[in-house]
Coordinates of C-alpha atoms and ligand atoms in Angstrom, one line a residue:
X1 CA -52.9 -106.0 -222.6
X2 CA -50.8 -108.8 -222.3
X3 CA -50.7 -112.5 -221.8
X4 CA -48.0 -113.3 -219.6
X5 CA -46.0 -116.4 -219.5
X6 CA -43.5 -117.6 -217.1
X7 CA -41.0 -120.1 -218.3
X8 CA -38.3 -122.4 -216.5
X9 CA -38.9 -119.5 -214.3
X10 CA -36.4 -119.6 -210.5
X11 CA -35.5 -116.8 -208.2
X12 CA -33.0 -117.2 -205.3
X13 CA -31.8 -114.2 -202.9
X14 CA -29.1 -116.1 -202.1
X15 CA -25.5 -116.3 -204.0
X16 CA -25.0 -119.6 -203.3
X17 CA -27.8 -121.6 -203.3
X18 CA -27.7 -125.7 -203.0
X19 CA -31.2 -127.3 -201.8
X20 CA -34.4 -126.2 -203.2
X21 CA -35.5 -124.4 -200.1
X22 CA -32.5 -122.4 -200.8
X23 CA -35.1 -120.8 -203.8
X24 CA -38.0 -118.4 -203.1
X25 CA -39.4 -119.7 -206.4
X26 CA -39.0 -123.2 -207.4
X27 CA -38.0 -123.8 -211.0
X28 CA -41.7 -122.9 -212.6
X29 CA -43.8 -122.9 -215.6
X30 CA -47.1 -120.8 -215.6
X31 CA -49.7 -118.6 -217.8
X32 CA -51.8 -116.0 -217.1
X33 CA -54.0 -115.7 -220.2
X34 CA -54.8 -112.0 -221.5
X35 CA -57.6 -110.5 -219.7
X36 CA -58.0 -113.0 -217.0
X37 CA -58.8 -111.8 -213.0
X38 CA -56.3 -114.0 -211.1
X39 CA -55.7 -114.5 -207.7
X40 CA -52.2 -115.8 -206.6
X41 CA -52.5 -117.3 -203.0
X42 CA -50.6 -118.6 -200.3
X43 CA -49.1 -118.7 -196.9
X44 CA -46.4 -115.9 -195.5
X45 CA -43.3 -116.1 -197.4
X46 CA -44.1 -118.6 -200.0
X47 CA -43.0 -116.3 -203.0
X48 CA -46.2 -114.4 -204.0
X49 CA -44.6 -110.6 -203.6
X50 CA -41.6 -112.2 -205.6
X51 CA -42.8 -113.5 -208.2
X52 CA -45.0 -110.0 -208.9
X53 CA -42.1 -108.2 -208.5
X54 CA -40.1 -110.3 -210.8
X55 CA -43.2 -110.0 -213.6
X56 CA -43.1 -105.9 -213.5
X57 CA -39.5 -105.9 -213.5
X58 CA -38.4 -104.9 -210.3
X59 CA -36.7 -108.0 -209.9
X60 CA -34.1 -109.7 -212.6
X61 CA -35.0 -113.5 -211.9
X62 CA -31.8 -116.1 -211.3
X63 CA -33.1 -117.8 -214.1
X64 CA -36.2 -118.2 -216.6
X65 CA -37.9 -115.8 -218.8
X66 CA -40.5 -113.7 -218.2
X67 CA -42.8 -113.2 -221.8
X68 CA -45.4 -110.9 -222.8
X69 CA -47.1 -111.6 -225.5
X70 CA -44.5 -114.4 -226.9
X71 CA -41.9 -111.8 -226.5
X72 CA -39.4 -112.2 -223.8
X73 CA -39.1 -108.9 -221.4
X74 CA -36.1 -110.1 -219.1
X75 CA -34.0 -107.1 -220.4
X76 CA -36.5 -104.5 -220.2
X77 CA -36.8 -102.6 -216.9
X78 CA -40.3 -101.8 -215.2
X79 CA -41.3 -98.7 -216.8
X80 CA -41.1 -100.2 -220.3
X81 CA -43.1 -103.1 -219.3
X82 CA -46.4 -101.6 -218.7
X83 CA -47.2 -103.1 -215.8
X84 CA -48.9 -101.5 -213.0
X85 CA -48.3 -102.3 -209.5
X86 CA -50.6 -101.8 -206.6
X87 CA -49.1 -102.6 -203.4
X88 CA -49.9 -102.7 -199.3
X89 CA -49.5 -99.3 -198.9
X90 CA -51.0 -96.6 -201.2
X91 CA -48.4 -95.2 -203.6
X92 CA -49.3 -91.8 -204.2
X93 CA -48.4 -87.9 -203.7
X94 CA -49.8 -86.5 -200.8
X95 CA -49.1 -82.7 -201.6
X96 CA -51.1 -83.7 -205.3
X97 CA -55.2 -83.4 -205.7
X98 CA -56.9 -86.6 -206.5
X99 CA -57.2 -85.2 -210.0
X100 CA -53.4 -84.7 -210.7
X101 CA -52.3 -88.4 -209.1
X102 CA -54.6 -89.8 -211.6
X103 CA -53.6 -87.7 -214.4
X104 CA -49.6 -88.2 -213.2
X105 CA -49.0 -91.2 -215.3
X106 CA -50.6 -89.7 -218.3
X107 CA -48.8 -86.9 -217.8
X108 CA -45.8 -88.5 -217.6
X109 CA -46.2 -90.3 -221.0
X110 CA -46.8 -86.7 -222.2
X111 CA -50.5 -87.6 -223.0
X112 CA -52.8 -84.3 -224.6
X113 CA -54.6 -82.8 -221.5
X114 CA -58.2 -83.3 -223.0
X115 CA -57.7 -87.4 -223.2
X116 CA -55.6 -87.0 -219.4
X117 CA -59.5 -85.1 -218.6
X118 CA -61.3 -88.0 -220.4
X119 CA -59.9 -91.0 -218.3
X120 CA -59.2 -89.1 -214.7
X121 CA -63.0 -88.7 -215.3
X122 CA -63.6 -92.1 -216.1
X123 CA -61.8 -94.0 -213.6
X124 CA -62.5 -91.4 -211.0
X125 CA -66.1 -92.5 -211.9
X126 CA -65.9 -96.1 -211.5
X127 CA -63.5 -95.6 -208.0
X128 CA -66.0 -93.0 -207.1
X129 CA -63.5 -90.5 -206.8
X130 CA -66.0 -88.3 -208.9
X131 CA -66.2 -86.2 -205.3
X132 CA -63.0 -85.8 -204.5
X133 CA -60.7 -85.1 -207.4
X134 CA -60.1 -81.0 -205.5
X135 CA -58.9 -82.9 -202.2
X136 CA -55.4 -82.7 -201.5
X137 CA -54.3 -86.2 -201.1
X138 CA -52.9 -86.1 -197.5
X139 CA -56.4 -85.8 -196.4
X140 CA -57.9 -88.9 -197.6
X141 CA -59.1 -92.1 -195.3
X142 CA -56.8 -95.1 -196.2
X143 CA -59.7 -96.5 -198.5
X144 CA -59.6 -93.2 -200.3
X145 CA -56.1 -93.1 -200.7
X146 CA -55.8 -96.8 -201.9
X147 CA -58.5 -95.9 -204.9
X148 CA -56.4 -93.4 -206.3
X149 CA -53.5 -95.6 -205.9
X150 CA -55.1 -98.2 -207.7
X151 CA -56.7 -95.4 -210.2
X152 CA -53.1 -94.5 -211.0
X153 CA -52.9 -98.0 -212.3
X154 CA -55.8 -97.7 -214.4
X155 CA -55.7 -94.8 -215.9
X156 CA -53.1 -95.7 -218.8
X157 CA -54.9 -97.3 -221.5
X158 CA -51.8 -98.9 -222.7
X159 CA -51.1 -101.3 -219.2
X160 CA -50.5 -104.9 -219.8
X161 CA -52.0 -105.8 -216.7
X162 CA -52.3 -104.8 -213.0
X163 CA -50.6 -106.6 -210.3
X164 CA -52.2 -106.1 -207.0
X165 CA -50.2 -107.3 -203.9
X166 CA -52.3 -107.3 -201.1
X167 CA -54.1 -103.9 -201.8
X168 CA -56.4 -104.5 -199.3
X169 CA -54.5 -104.6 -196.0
X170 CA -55.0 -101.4 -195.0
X171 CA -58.5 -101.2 -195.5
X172 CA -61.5 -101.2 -192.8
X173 CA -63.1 -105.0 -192.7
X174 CA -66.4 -103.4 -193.9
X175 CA -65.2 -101.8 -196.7
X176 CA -63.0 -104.9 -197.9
X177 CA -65.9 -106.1 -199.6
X178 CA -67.1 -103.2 -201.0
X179 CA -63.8 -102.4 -202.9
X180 CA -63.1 -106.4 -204.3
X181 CA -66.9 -105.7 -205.7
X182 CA -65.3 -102.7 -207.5
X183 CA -62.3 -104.1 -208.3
X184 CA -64.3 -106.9 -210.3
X185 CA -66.0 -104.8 -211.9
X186 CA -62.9 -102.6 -213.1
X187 CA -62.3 -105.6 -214.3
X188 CA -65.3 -106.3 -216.6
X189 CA -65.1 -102.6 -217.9
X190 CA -61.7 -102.6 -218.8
X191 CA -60.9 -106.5 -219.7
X192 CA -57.2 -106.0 -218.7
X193 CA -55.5 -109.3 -216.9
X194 CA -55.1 -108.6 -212.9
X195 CA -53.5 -111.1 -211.1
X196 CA -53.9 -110.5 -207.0
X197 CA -51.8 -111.5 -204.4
X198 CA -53.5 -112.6 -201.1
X199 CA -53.6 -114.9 -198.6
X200 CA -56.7 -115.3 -197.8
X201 CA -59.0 -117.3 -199.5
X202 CA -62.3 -115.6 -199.2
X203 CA -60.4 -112.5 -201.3
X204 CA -58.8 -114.7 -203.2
X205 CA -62.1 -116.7 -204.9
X206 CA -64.4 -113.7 -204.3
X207 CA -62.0 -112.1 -207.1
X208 CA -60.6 -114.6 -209.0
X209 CA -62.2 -117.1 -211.9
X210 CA -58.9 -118.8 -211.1
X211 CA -56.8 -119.2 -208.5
X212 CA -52.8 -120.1 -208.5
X213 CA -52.1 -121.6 -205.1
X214 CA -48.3 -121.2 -203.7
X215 CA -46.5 -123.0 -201.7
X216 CA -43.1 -123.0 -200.7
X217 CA -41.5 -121.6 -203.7
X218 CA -44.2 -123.3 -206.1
X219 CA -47.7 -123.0 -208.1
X220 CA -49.1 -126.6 -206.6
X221 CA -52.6 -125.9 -208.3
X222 CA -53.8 -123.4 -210.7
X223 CA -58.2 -123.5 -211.2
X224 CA -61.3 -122.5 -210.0
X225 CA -62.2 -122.0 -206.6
X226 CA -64.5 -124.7 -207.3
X227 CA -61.7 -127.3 -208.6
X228 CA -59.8 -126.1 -205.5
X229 CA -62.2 -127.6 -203.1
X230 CA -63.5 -130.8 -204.7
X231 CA -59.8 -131.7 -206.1
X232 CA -56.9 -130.2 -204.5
X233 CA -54.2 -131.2 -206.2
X234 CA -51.7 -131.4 -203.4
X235 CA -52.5 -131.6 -199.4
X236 CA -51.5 -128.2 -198.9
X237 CA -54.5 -127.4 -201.2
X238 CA -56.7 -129.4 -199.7
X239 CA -55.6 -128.0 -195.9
X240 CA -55.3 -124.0 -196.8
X241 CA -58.9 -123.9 -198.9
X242 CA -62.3 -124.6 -197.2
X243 CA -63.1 -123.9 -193.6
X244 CA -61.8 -126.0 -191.9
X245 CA -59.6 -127.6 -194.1
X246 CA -59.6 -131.2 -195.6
X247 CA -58.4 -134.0 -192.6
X248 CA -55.2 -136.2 -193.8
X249 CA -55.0 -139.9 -192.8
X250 CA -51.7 -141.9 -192.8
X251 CA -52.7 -144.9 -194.5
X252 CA -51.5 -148.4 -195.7
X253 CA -52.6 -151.3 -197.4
X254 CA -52.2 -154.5 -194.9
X255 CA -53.9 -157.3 -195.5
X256 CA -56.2 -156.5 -197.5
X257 CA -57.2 -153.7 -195.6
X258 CA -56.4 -150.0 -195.5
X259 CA -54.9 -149.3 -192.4
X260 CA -54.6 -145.9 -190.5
X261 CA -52.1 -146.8 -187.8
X262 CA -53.9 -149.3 -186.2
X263 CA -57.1 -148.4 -187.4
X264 CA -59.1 -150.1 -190.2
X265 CA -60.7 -148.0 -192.1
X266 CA -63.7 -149.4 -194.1
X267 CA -62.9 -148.6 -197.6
X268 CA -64.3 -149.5 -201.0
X269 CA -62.3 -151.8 -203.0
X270 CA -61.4 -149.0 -205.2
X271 CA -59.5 -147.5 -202.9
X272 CA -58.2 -150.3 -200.9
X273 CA -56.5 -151.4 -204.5
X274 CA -55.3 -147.9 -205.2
X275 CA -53.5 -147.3 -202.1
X276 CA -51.9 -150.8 -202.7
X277 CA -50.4 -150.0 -205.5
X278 CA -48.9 -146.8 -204.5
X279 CA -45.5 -147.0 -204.4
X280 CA -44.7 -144.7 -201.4
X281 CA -43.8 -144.9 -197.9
X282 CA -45.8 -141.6 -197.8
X283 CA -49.7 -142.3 -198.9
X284 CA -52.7 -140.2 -197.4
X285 CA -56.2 -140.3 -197.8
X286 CA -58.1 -137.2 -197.1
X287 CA -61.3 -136.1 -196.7
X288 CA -63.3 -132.7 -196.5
X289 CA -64.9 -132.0 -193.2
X290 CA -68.6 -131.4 -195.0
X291 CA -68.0 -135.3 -196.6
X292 CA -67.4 -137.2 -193.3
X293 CA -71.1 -138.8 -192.2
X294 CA -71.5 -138.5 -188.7
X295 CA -74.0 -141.0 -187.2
X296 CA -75.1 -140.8 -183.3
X297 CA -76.3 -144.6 -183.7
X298 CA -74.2 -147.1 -184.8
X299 CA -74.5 -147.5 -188.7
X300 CA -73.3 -150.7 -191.6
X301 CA -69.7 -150.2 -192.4
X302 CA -69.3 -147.1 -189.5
X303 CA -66.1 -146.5 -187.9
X304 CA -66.6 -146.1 -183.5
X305 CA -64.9 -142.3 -182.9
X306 CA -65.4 -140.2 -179.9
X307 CA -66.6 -136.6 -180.0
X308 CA -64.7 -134.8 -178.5
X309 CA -66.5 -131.5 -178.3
X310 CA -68.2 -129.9 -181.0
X311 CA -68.4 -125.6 -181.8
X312 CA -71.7 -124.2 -183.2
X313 CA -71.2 -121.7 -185.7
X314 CA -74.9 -121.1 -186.2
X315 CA -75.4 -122.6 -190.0
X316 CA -73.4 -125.6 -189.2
X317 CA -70.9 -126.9 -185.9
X318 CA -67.7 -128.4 -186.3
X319 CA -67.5 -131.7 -184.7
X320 CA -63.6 -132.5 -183.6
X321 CA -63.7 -136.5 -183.5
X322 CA -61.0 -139.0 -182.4
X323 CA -60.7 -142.0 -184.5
X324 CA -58.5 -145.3 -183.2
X325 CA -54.8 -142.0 -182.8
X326 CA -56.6 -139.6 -185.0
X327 CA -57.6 -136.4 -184.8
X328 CA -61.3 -135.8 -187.8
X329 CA -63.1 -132.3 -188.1
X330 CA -66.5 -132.7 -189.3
X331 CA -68.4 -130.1 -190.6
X332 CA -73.0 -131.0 -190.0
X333 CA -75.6 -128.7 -191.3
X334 CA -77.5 -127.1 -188.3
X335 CA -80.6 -129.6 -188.9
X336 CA -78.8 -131.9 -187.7
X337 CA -78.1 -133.4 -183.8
X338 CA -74.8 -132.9 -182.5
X339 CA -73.6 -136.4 -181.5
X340 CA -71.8 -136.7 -177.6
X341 CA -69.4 -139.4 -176.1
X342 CA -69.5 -141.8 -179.7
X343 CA -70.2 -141.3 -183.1
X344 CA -70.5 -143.8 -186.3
X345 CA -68.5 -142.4 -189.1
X346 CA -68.3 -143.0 -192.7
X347 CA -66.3 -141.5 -195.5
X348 CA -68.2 -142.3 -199.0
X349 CA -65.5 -143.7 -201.4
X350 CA -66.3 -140.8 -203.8
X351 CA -65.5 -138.2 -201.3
X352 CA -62.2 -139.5 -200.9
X353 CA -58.5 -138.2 -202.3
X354 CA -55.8 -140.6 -202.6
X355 CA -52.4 -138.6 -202.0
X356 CA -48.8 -140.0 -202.7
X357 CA -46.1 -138.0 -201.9
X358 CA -48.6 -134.8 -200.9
X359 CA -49.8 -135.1 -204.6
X360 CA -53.1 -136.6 -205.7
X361 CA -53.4 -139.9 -207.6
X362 CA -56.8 -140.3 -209.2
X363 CA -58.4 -143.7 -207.5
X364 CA -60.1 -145.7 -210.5
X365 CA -63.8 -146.0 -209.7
X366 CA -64.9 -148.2 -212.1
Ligands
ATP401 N1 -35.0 -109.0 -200.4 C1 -34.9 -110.2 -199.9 N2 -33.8 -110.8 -199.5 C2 -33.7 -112.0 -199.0 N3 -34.7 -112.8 -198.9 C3 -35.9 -112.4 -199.2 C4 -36.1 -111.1 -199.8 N4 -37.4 -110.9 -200.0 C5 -38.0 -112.0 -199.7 N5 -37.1 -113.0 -199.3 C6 -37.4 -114.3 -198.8 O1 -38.0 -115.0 -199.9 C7 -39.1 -115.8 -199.6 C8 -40.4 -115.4 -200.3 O2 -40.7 -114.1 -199.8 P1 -41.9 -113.3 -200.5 O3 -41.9 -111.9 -199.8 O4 -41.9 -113.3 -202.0 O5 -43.2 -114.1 -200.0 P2 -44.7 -113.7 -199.8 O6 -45.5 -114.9 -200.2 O7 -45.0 -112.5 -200.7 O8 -44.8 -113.4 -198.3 P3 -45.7 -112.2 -197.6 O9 -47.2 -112.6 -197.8 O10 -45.3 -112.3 -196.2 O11 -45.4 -110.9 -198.2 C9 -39.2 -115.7 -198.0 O12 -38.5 -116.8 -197.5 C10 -38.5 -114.4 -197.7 O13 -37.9 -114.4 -196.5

């Protein structure tokens, strides 16, 4: 088991590389402490199948170290790393039984056949694989065939840590759930660090007790799905997590007022004086859907928007608004009335992130 740092950490595919788009990971600094379940998420293409290609050794990084432990494992290639890897598609050999693809790493590290019996048995019990260790491989469902993959990971007492990069693609929606419930609990039973590569956020905070969150190139946030919501730490944060995600405003300080385009929007002083003093041509406000108050009457210190139309999604509607040039979602709780033509808005100062620069800058409250 192994606590895994990343250090000064940059990859690029190409052999000349000048801007920083030119990376597929951004010069980087991160930890993934021993025995934690991780979740690395992000859009198509940000970096996430790199960088857990580049910790179990598959790839040599353009620069950085990779450590486990302290110890720095740039030089030493994947099967010396002790790594597992679970990927999209299951890895395993179809002419084999269940049985012998779980024992095969074992084997392979010439293991005594009775402790091979021992832990195919125990994994096979916790995949529930118990049934079908006789089956010939080629005749599993995809599911199936993705346990054993992922039992093959498992079996080898002396992993560091199991890297799963997407390992649920190929599996039926309805069973989806079933197998992250497993994979948690794997977890539990065997406290071995798992990091897991989605991009979809449900998987991702369903697994994870933290969450790194990618974006071209670069962790922008690492922390709970819970810190990811309240404070995302950059806009991307705040737009990929929650459903829908946070609105951005364009805002400056004129006046004594905080204007969005040429819409005042009635602000505390708080924040007023923070985006004042933000020393950017590039300063947003945003707010969460579920935080905007949406009032059918007119209400003290409510902004005039139009509703444009609203969708009812049983437990709560989305409410797309216009306000002065800008598009709002709002997010109301099914108790109560969908507002039509205007609505009163208000955005409690609390609720509100300052961002300069896509980055948050904590408004002063006091
Ligand atoms: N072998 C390669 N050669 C050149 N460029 C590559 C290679 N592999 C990935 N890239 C590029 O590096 C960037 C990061 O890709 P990567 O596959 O790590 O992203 P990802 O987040 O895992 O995406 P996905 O979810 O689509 O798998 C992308 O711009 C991609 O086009």
């Amino acid at each position: 088991m192994a606590e895994i740092t990343l250090k000064s950490l940059a990859h690029t595919y190409l052999s000349n590389p000048t801007a920083p788009e030119d990376y597929a990971i951004r010069e980087m600094d991160h930890v993934w402490h021993q025995g934690g379940a991780y979740a690395l998420l992000g859009p198509s293409g940000c970096g996430k199948s790199t960088l857990l290609n580049i910790i179990s050794g598959l790839l040599e990084p353009s620069s950085g170290e990779v450590l486990f432990d302290g110890e720095v494992v740039n030089d030493l290639p994947p099967e010396a790393r002790n790594i597992a890897q679970v990927f999209q598609f299951p890895v395993i050999y179809d002419t084999m039984t269940v049985y012998d693809n779980l024992a095969f790493p074992l084997r392979n590290v010439k293991t005594p056949e009775a402790r091979v019996h021992e832990r195919v048995m125990e994994v096979a019990d916790v995949l529930e694989l118990t049934d079908q260790l006789k089956r010939k491989a080629k005749n599993l469902t995809a599911d199936e065939k993705q346990k054993v993959s992922m039992g093959r990971g498992l079996v080898r007492e002396d992993v560091s840590a199991i890297l799963f990069d997407e390992p649920l693609t190929v599996i039926d929606p309805q069973l989806k759930g079933k197998l992250r419930r497993k994979l948690k609990e794997i977890h539990q039973r065997f406290e071995i660090t798992m990091v897991y590569v989605t991009h979809d956020q449900l998987e991702a905070s369903t697994f994870a007790d933290k969450i790194a969150v990618m974006y071209e190139g670069q962790v922008v946030q690492f922390g709970t799905p819970r810190e990811l919501f309240e404070r995302p730490n950059h806009t991307f944060v705040g737009y990929f997590i929650g459903s829908p995600g946070m609105n951005f405003l364009e805002v400056m300080a004129r006046d004594g007022q905080v204007m969005a385009g040429n819409t005042e929007l009635r602000v505390g002083k708080h924040v007023h004086d923070a985006v004042a003093q933000a020393r950017s041509a590039h300063i947003k406000l945003g707010i969460r859907p579920e935080f905007i108050e949406v009032h059918a009457e007119p209400v003290e210190s409510g902004m005039e928007a139009r509703v444009e139309h609203a969708q009812d999604l049983g437990t709560y509607s989305i409410v797309y608004l216009t306000l002065g040039s800008m598009a709002l979602k709002a997010r109301i709780g099914e108790d109560q009335a969908t507002p039509s033509g205007k609505a009163w808005l208000r955005f409690p100062d609390e609720r509100l992130g300052l961002y300069v620069d896509e980055y948050r800058v904590e408004i002063d409250h006091e």
